[in-house]
Amino acid sequence: MDQRDAARAVSLATKVAGRGLMLKFGVAGAGIFFVLLLVFGLVAGGMSGSAAAAAQSCGDLGTPSAPLPGGGGSTPSGPLHDQELANAKVIDQAAQQGGLSGRATLIGLMTALQESSLIDLPNGDRDSIGLFQQRPSAGWGTVDQILHHPDFQAHSFFYGVGPQHDPHGLTQIVAWQTMSLGGAAQAVQGSAYPLLYAGQEAPARQIAQQAGINLDRPGTGDGNGHVPDSSGSPTPTNSTGGNCYSSTPPGQTGGPFHDGSSPWPDVVKNPRSTEQAIQWERDQAATGEATWHLRCLATVASAYGWGGAGYTNPPANSHSYATELYRNLIPASMHHDGDRNPPPGALMFWDTGSLAGHVAMYIGNGQVASSDILRPGYIDIVPATEIETKWGAKYIGWAPPYFPAAG
């Protein structure tokens, strides 16, 4: 490790700690971390002149190494930068293998820069690892499959994991070619900080130029059906259990949603009116806290004034799942299968490929108030079509806000 890389390692280590390592490893881990910083600090402390300036000009997490003043030219160098260039080439090769354009490579580079500074990190927030900070617990593969295998990581990012593409990759995102660059990255990653990817475009282009990558390359295919080679390893699976949604790859979406007009049956009686429930959802979206992660059914019940939907937890009663409420507890006479004209206040249901499914309240003008769709744990107001385009869910239909077991 040269002086330049020592300084960059301090910056990278500090940023990684900010992404969750301190919380992950606790006090003991924090102590080890600060010992490492001290070691790096002593090395950097022995620098003088231009080397001292290096510590102030290192690339931050999510950016390539910055040129050093008086350091012999404007092109970054050193072992860490060599890793960045090598990993950038791997990402580009994975895109080309599926016939994807240079735009896809750019999206991949932007994502990896934001997530890991294009370094194959062995850790991160919770169990996140690698260039794209992919989580084994979320179905992105085993630690052995992901770590030290940037080609597998890049293929997973572009094409999803396994024959079912679950979790989905970039090529399963509907219209990714015409989305904003940062929006396409977020559609794959589902980050709590979706706006940060866009800021990596300029650094990604810089890295691409240094690595000899042609970002203007036209595509020869859409990559659909391209499955990463797992080198004989079992295909990773993603079990969502009782979650309110899954990372099932997007399918074809239907048309837009429009306001319908249908009075609730007399049996539908809730503590709050439809107008009050919609206002509750809007208030939660504006000022609410992150208390609704994987609790989609609880959100709509709470909006209508109930303490909960009133169902026991599985396996005693699987009706605590959103789709089971629609299929088994709400009378068939109240089902509006596939109808894309729900009245404001209606409960809308989606099949996510898991038993749980997803439910959200339609609030009018083609929008729903949904938990987890933009920020884990929060309620946000989005176009109803985003449940399909972001999660790949299949729309089932809508029903009146009927909670027969609530009390």
Tab-separated table of N, CA, C and O in Angstrom, residues 19 91 104 106-117 125-126 128-135 138 140 146 152-161 167-173 176 179-198 200 245-247 250 293 372-376 389-391:
chain	number	residue	atom	x	y	z
A	19	ARG	N	-21.734	3.504	7.406
A	19	ARG	CA	-22.818	2.755	6.775
A	19	ARG	C	-23.317	1.629	7.656
A	19	ARG	O	-24.148	0.849	7.278
A	91	ILE	N	-17.731	-5.136	-14.644
A	91	ILE	CA	-19.122	-4.694	-14.778
A	91	ILE	C	-19.466	-4.492	-16.244
A	91	ILE	O	-20.534	-4.902	-16.730
A	104	ALA	N	-26.280	0.833	-19.803
A	104	ALA	CA	-26.399	-0.132	-18.715
A	104	ALA	C	-25.114	-0.176	-17.896
A	104	ALA	O	-25.139	-0.221	-16.662
A	106	LEU	N	-23.014	2.237	-17.532
A	106	LEU	CA	-22.967	3.480	-16.758
A	106	LEU	C	-23.804	3.369	-15.495
A	106	LEU	O	-23.382	3.789	-14.410
A	107	ILE	N	-24.990	2.809	-15.619
A	107	ILE	CA	-25.855	2.623	-14.443
A	107	ILE	C	-25.175	1.710	-13.426
A	107	ILE	O	-25.194	1.969	-12.219
A	108	GLY	N	-24.555	0.630	-13.916
A	108	GLY	CA	-23.853	-0.271	-13.024
A	108	GLY	C	-22.686	0.403	-12.323
A	108	GLY	O	-22.469	0.210	-11.121
A	109	LEU	N	-21.914	1.193	-13.061
A	109	LEU	CA	-20.784	1.897	-12.453
A	109	LEU	C	-21.249	2.912	-11.420
A	109	LEU	O	-20.659	3.029	-10.341
A	110	MET	N	-22.283	3.664	-11.742
A	110	MET	CA	-22.815	4.641	-10.792
A	110	MET	C	-23.262	3.959	-9.501
A	110	MET	O	-23.016	4.453	-8.397
A	111	THR	N	-23.922	2.822	-9.654
A	111	THR	CA	-24.422	2.101	-8.482
A	111	THR	C	-23.274	1.594	-7.619
A	111	THR	O	-23.271	1.769	-6.394
A	112	ALA	N	-22.279	0.971	-8.250
A	112	ALA	CA	-21.158	0.421	-7.498
A	112	ALA	C	-20.311	1.515	-6.859
A	112	ALA	O	-19.783	1.335	-5.755
A	113	LEU	N	-20.179	2.645	-7.520
A	113	LEU	CA	-19.453	3.759	-6.924
A	113	LEU	C	-20.144	4.252	-5.656
A	113	LEU	O	-19.508	4.513	-4.637
A	114	GLN	N	-21.465	4.384	-5.738
A	114	GLN	CA	-22.203	4.856	-4.565
A	114	GLN	C	-22.177	3.831	-3.433
A	114	GLN	O	-22.043	4.187	-2.261
A	115	GLU	N	-22.285	2.568	-3.776
A	115	GLU	CA	-22.390	1.533	-2.752
A	115	GLU	C	-21.045	1.184	-2.120
A	115	GLU	O	-20.985	0.901	-0.920
A	116	SER	N	-19.966	1.190	-2.912
A	116	SER	CA	-18.711	0.629	-2.395
A	116	SER	C	-17.451	1.315	-2.890
A	116	SER	O	-16.351	0.854	-2.598
A	117	SER	N	-17.579	2.416	-3.636
A	117	SER	CA	-16.420	3.038	-4.273
A	117	SER	C	-15.735	2.070	-5.231
A	117	SER	O	-14.532	2.141	-5.457
A	125	ASP	N	-23.465	-2.363	5.655
A	125	ASP	CA	-24.644	-2.275	6.512
A	125	ASP	C	-25.294	-3.642	6.642
A	125	ASP	O	-25.558	-4.314	5.635
A	126	ARG	N	-25.529	-4.072	7.869
A	126	ARG	CA	-26.068	-5.407	8.139
A	126	ARG	C	-25.208	-6.462	7.435
A	126	ARG	O	-24.013	-6.521	7.682
A	128	SER	N	-24.618	-6.690	4.131
A	128	SER	CA	-24.298	-6.264	2.772
A	128	SER	C	-22.818	-6.477	2.471
A	128	SER	O	-21.949	-6.193	3.294
A	129	ILE	N	-22.519	-6.960	1.270
A	129	ILE	CA	-21.146	-7.204	0.862
A	129	ILE	C	-20.994	-6.905	-0.620
A	129	ILE	O	-21.963	-6.851	-1.375
A	130	GLY	N	-19.726	-6.708	-1.028
A	130	GLY	CA	-19.413	-6.616	-2.433
A	130	GLY	C	-19.564	-5.239	-3.050
A	130	GLY	O	-19.813	-4.241	-2.378
A	131	LEU	N	-19.409	-5.203	-4.366
A	131	LEU	CA	-19.468	-3.961	-5.128
A	131	LEU	C	-20.806	-3.262	-5.001
A	131	LEU	O	-20.886	-2.032	-4.903
A	132	PHE	N	-21.879	-4.040	-5.035
A	132	PHE	CA	-23.229	-3.478	-5.020
A	132	PHE	C	-23.887	-3.606	-3.646
A	132	PHE	O	-25.075	-3.335	-3.503
A	133	GLN	N	-23.086	-4.024	-2.641
A	133	GLN	CA	-23.584	-4.209	-1.282
A	133	GLN	C	-24.845	-5.086	-1.281
A	133	GLN	O	-25.896	-4.745	-0.734
A	134	GLN	N	-24.715	-6.228	-1.921
A	134	GLN	CA	-25.824	-7.175	-2.031
A	134	GLN	C	-25.889	-8.028	-0.765
A	134	GLN	O	-24.861	-8.446	-0.233
A	135	ARG	N	-27.085	-8.298	-0.301
A	135	ARG	CA	-27.292	-8.983	0.970
A	135	ARG	C	-27.650	-10.453	0.751
A	135	ARG	O	-28.674	-10.756	0.120
A	138	ALA	N	-31.147	-11.339	1.634
A	138	ALA	CA	-32.198	-10.864	0.725
A	138	ALA	C	-32.238	-11.670	-0.566
A	138	ALA	O	-32.974	-11.326	-1.485
A	140	TRP	N	-29.520	-12.517	-2.638
A	140	TRP	CA	-28.569	-12.190	-3.683
A	140	TRP	C	-27.485	-13.250	-3.852
A	140	TRP	O	-26.612	-13.110	-4.707
A	146	ILE	N	-20.954	-14.469	-3.637
A	146	ILE	CA	-20.860	-13.029	-3.894
A	146	ILE	C	-19.443	-12.511	-3.712
A	146	ILE	O	-18.850	-11.944	-4.641
A	152	PHE	N	-20.021	-12.395	-10.719
A	152	PHE	CA	-21.323	-12.857	-10.243
A	152	PHE	C	-22.158	-11.671	-9.750
A	152	PHE	O	-23.358	-11.574	-10.025
A	153	GLN	N	-21.519	-10.772	-9.013
A	153	GLN	CA	-22.222	-9.598	-8.501
A	153	GLN	C	-22.786	-8.754	-9.638
A	153	GLN	O	-23.941	-8.302	-9.593
A	154	ALA	N	-21.962	-8.529	-10.664
A	154	ALA	CA	-22.398	-7.696	-11.781
A	154	ALA	C	-23.512	-8.368	-12.576
A	154	ALA	O	-24.491	-7.713	-12.976
A	155	HIS	N	-23.388	-9.680	-12.822
A	155	HIS	CA	-24.457	-10.394	-13.524
A	155	HIS	C	-25.763	-10.318	-12.741
A	155	HIS	O	-26.839	-10.145	-13.315
A	156	SER	N	-25.681	-10.460	-11.429
A	156	SER	CA	-26.888	-10.386	-10.604
A	156	SER	C	-27.513	-9.007	-10.699
A	156	SER	O	-28.739	-8.871	-10.769
A	157	PHE	N	-26.677	-7.969	-10.699
A	157	PHE	CA	-27.206	-6.604	-10.799
A	157	PHE	C	-27.937	-6.405	-12.114
A	157	PHE	O	-29.014	-5.803	-12.154
A	158	PHE	N	-27.365	-6.900	-13.205
A	158	PHE	CA	-27.976	-6.673	-14.519
A	158	PHE	C	-29.139	-7.618	-14.814
A	158	PHE	O	-30.140	-7.201	-15.406
A	159	TYR	N	-29.022	-8.893	-14.411
A	159	TYR	CA	-29.962	-9.904	-14.887
A	159	TYR	C	-30.763	-10.587	-13.785
A	159	TYR	O	-31.586	-11.452	-14.084
A	160	GLY	N	-30.548	-10.204	-12.530
A	160	GLY	CA	-31.238	-10.871	-11.441
A	160	GLY	C	-30.554	-12.178	-11.081
A	160	GLY	O	-29.573	-12.585	-11.709
A	161	VAL	N	-31.090	-12.843	-10.072
A	161	VAL	CA	-30.455	-14.054	-9.544
A	161	VAL	C	-31.268	-15.287	-9.929
A	161	VAL	O	-32.463	-15.364	-9.655
A	167	PRO	N	-33.718	-12.090	-6.471
A	167	PRO	CA	-34.171	-10.726	-6.735
A	167	PRO	C	-33.950	-10.311	-8.203
A	167	PRO	O	-33.107	-10.862	-8.893
A	168	HIS	N	-34.740	-9.312	-8.602
A	168	HIS	CA	-34.665	-8.888	-9.988
A	168	HIS	C	-33.441	-8.007	-10.228
A	168	HIS	O	-32.895	-7.407	-9.311
A	169	GLY	N	-33.025	-7.967	-11.484
A	169	GLY	CA	-31.931	-7.106	-11.894
A	169	GLY	C	-32.426	-5.973	-12.769
A	169	GLY	O	-33.633	-5.780	-12.956
A	170	LEU	N	-31.485	-5.243	-13.338
A	170	LEU	CA	-31.834	-4.074	-14.144
A	170	LEU	C	-32.717	-4.440	-15.326
A	170	LEU	O	-33.667	-3.719	-15.650
A	171	THR	N	-32.439	-5.561	-15.982
A	171	THR	CA	-33.175	-5.893	-17.199
A	171	THR	C	-34.589	-6.368	-16.929
A	171	THR	O	-35.363	-6.551	-17.877
A	172	GLN	N	-34.938	-6.590	-15.674
A	172	GLN	CA	-36.334	-6.899	-15.354
A	172	GLN	C	-37.139	-5.649	-15.003
A	172	GLN	O	-38.333	-5.735	-14.730
A	173	ILE	N	-36.490	-4.494	-14.987
A	173	ILE	CA	-37.173	-3.237	-14.710
A	173	ILE	C	-37.817	-2.733	-15.993
A	173	ILE	O	-37.131	-2.544	-17.006
A	176	TRP	N	-36.363	0.402	-18.285
A	176	TRP	CA	-35.153	0.924	-17.642
A	176	TRP	C	-34.328	1.761	-18.613
A	176	TRP	O	-33.612	2.686	-18.202
A	179	MET	N	-35.584	5.345	-18.286
A	179	MET	CA	-35.633	5.950	-16.959
A	179	MET	C	-34.404	6.821	-16.747
A	179	MET	O	-33.406	6.709	-17.457
A	180	SER	N	-34.458	7.689	-15.745
A	180	SER	CA	-33.253	8.415	-15.373
A	180	SER	C	-32.208	7.420	-14.894
A	180	SER	O	-32.537	6.324	-14.418
A	181	LEU	N	-30.936	7.767	-15.015
A	181	LEU	CA	-29.863	6.858	-14.618
A	181	LEU	C	-29.964	6.494	-13.146
A	181	LEU	O	-29.900	5.322	-12.767
A	182	GLY	N	-30.147	7.509	-12.308
A	182	GLY	CA	-30.281	7.253	-10.878
A	182	GLY	C	-31.542	6.492	-10.540
A	182	GLY	O	-31.548	5.647	-9.637
A	183	GLY	N	-32.616	6.762	-11.273
A	183	GLY	CA	-33.866	6.050	-11.034
A	183	GLY	C	-33.752	4.578	-11.373
A	183	GLY	O	-34.315	3.724	-10.674
A	184	ALA	N	-33.019	4.263	-12.437
A	184	ALA	CA	-32.820	2.862	-12.804
A	184	ALA	C	-31.988	2.141	-11.746
A	184	ALA	O	-32.280	0.994	-11.393
A	185	ALA	N	-30.957	2.807	-11.241
A	185	ALA	CA	-30.145	2.204	-10.177
A	185	ALA	C	-30.999	1.942	-8.940
A	185	ALA	O	-30.929	0.863	-8.331
A	186	GLN	N	-31.824	2.901	-8.566
A	186	GLN	CA	-32.676	2.746	-7.393
A	186	GLN	C	-33.699	1.645	-7.583
A	186	GLN	O	-34.050	0.938	-6.627
A	187	ALA	N	-34.173	1.457	-8.806
A	187	ALA	CA	-35.165	0.411	-9.064
A	187	ALA	C	-34.611	-0.975	-8.777
A	187	ALA	O	-35.363	-1.887	-8.445
A	188	VAL	N	-33.303	-1.133	-8.909
A	188	VAL	CA	-32.678	-2.411	-8.572
A	188	VAL	C	-32.332	-2.479	-7.089
A	188	VAL	O	-32.615	-3.464	-6.412
A	189	GLN	N	-31.758	-1.398	-6.582
A	189	GLN	CA	-31.184	-1.430	-5.243
A	189	GLN	C	-32.203	-1.239	-4.124
A	189	GLN	O	-32.049	-1.785	-3.034
A	190	GLY	N	-33.233	-0.431	-4.372
A	190	GLY	CA	-34.212	-0.152	-3.329
A	190	GLY	C	-33.588	0.521	-2.123
A	190	GLY	O	-33.877	0.200	-0.971
A	191	SER	N	-32.737	1.498	-2.358
A	191	SER	CA	-32.003	2.163	-1.284
A	191	SER	C	-32.900	3.103	-0.486
A	191	SER	O	-33.882	3.649	-0.995
A	192	ALA	N	-32.528	3.298	0.785
A	192	ALA	CA	-33.215	4.296	1.609
A	192	ALA	C	-32.802	5.707	1.214
A	192	ALA	O	-33.395	6.676	1.676
A	193	TYR	N	-31.785	5.826	0.354
A	193	TYR	CA	-31.295	7.127	-0.094
A	193	TYR	C	-31.256	7.143	-1.623
A	193	TYR	O	-30.193	7.131	-2.235
A	194	PRO	N	-32.406	7.164	-2.249
A	194	PRO	CA	-32.486	6.959	-3.698
A	194	PRO	C	-31.864	8.065	-4.536
A	194	PRO	O	-31.529	7.838	-5.696
A	195	LEU	N	-31.713	9.257	-3.986
A	195	LEU	CA	-31.237	10.376	-4.787
A	195	LEU	C	-29.726	10.404	-4.931
A	195	LEU	O	-29.194	11.184	-5.731
A	196	LEU	N	-29.016	9.567	-4.193
A	196	LEU	CA	-27.558	9.640	-4.196
A	196	LEU	C	-26.928	9.042	-5.451
A	196	LEU	O	-25.824	9.425	-5.828
A	197	TYR	N	-27.614	8.107	-6.103
A	197	TYR	CA	-27.014	7.465	-7.267
A	197	TYR	C	-26.740	8.457	-8.398
A	197	TYR	O	-25.724	8.369	-9.081
A	198	ALA	N	-27.658	9.400	-8.591
A	198	ALA	CA	-27.515	10.344	-9.699
A	198	ALA	C	-26.229	11.151	-9.586
A	198	ALA	O	-25.640	11.550	-10.607
A	200	GLN	N	-23.392	10.189	-8.965
A	200	GLN	CA	-22.204	9.432	-9.345
A	200	GLN	C	-21.977	9.373	-10.855
A	200	GLN	O	-21.064	8.685	-11.314
A	245	TYR	N	-44.331	-7.695	0.980
A	245	TYR	CA	-43.976	-7.664	-0.427
A	245	TYR	C	-42.750	-8.531	-0.611
A	245	TYR	O	-42.108	-8.942	0.320
A	246	SER	N	-42.433	-8.815	-1.843
A	246	SER	CA	-41.216	-9.560	-2.130
A	246	SER	C	-40.497	-8.861	-3.257
A	246	SER	O	-41.008	-7.946	-3.878
A	247	SER	N	-39.276	-9.310	-3.539
A	247	SER	CA	-38.509	-8.708	-4.614
A	247	SER	C	-38.688	-9.496	-5.911
A	247	SER	O	-37.777	-9.674	-6.677
A	250	PRO	N	-40.251	-7.650	-11.919
A	250	PRO	CA	-41.435	-7.021	-12.482
A	250	PRO	C	-41.953	-7.765	-13.700
A	250	PRO	O	-41.193	-8.291	-14.503
A	293	HIS	N	-42.748	-0.907	8.612
A	293	HIS	CA	-41.997	-1.836	7.766
A	293	HIS	C	-42.636	-3.225	7.796
A	293	HIS	O	-42.848	-3.816	8.851
A	372	ASP	N	-43.396	1.170	2.670
A	372	ASP	CA	-42.165	0.566	2.142
A	372	ASP	C	-41.856	0.832	0.684
A	372	ASP	O	-40.798	0.430	0.211
A	373	ILE	N	-42.698	1.510	-0.040
A	373	ILE	CA	-42.503	1.622	-1.477
A	373	ILE	C	-41.329	2.535	-1.826
A	373	ILE	O	-40.583	2.267	-2.769
A	374	LEU	N	-41.137	3.602	-1.077
A	374	LEU	CA	-40.006	4.493	-1.309
A	374	LEU	C	-38.979	4.419	-0.193
A	374	LEU	O	-37.774	4.479	-0.438
A	375	ARG	N	-39.480	4.306	1.056
A	375	ARG	CA	-38.592	4.282	2.219
A	375	ARG	C	-39.042	3.163	3.145
A	375	ARG	O	-40.212	3.132	3.549
A	376	PRO	N	-38.156	2.250	3.492
A	376	PRO	CA	-38.560	1.157	4.386
A	376	PRO	C	-39.139	1.683	5.685
A	376	PRO	O	-38.533	2.512	6.359
A	389	THR	N	-44.398	-1.633	-11.154
A	389	THR	CA	-43.121	-1.361	-11.814
A	389	THR	C	-41.932	-1.498	-10.881
A	389	THR	O	-40.841	-1.887	-11.312
A	390	LYS	N	-42.090	-1.180	-9.604
A	390	LYS	CA	-40.970	-1.275	-8.665
A	390	LYS	C	-40.827	-2.674	-8.077
A	390	LYS	O	-39.713	-3.149	-7.866
A	391	TRP	N	-41.941	-3.315	-7.762
A	391	TRP	CA	-41.875	-4.619	-7.102
A	391	TRP	C	-42.239	-5.768	-8.032
A	391	TRP	O	-42.080	-6.924	-7.666
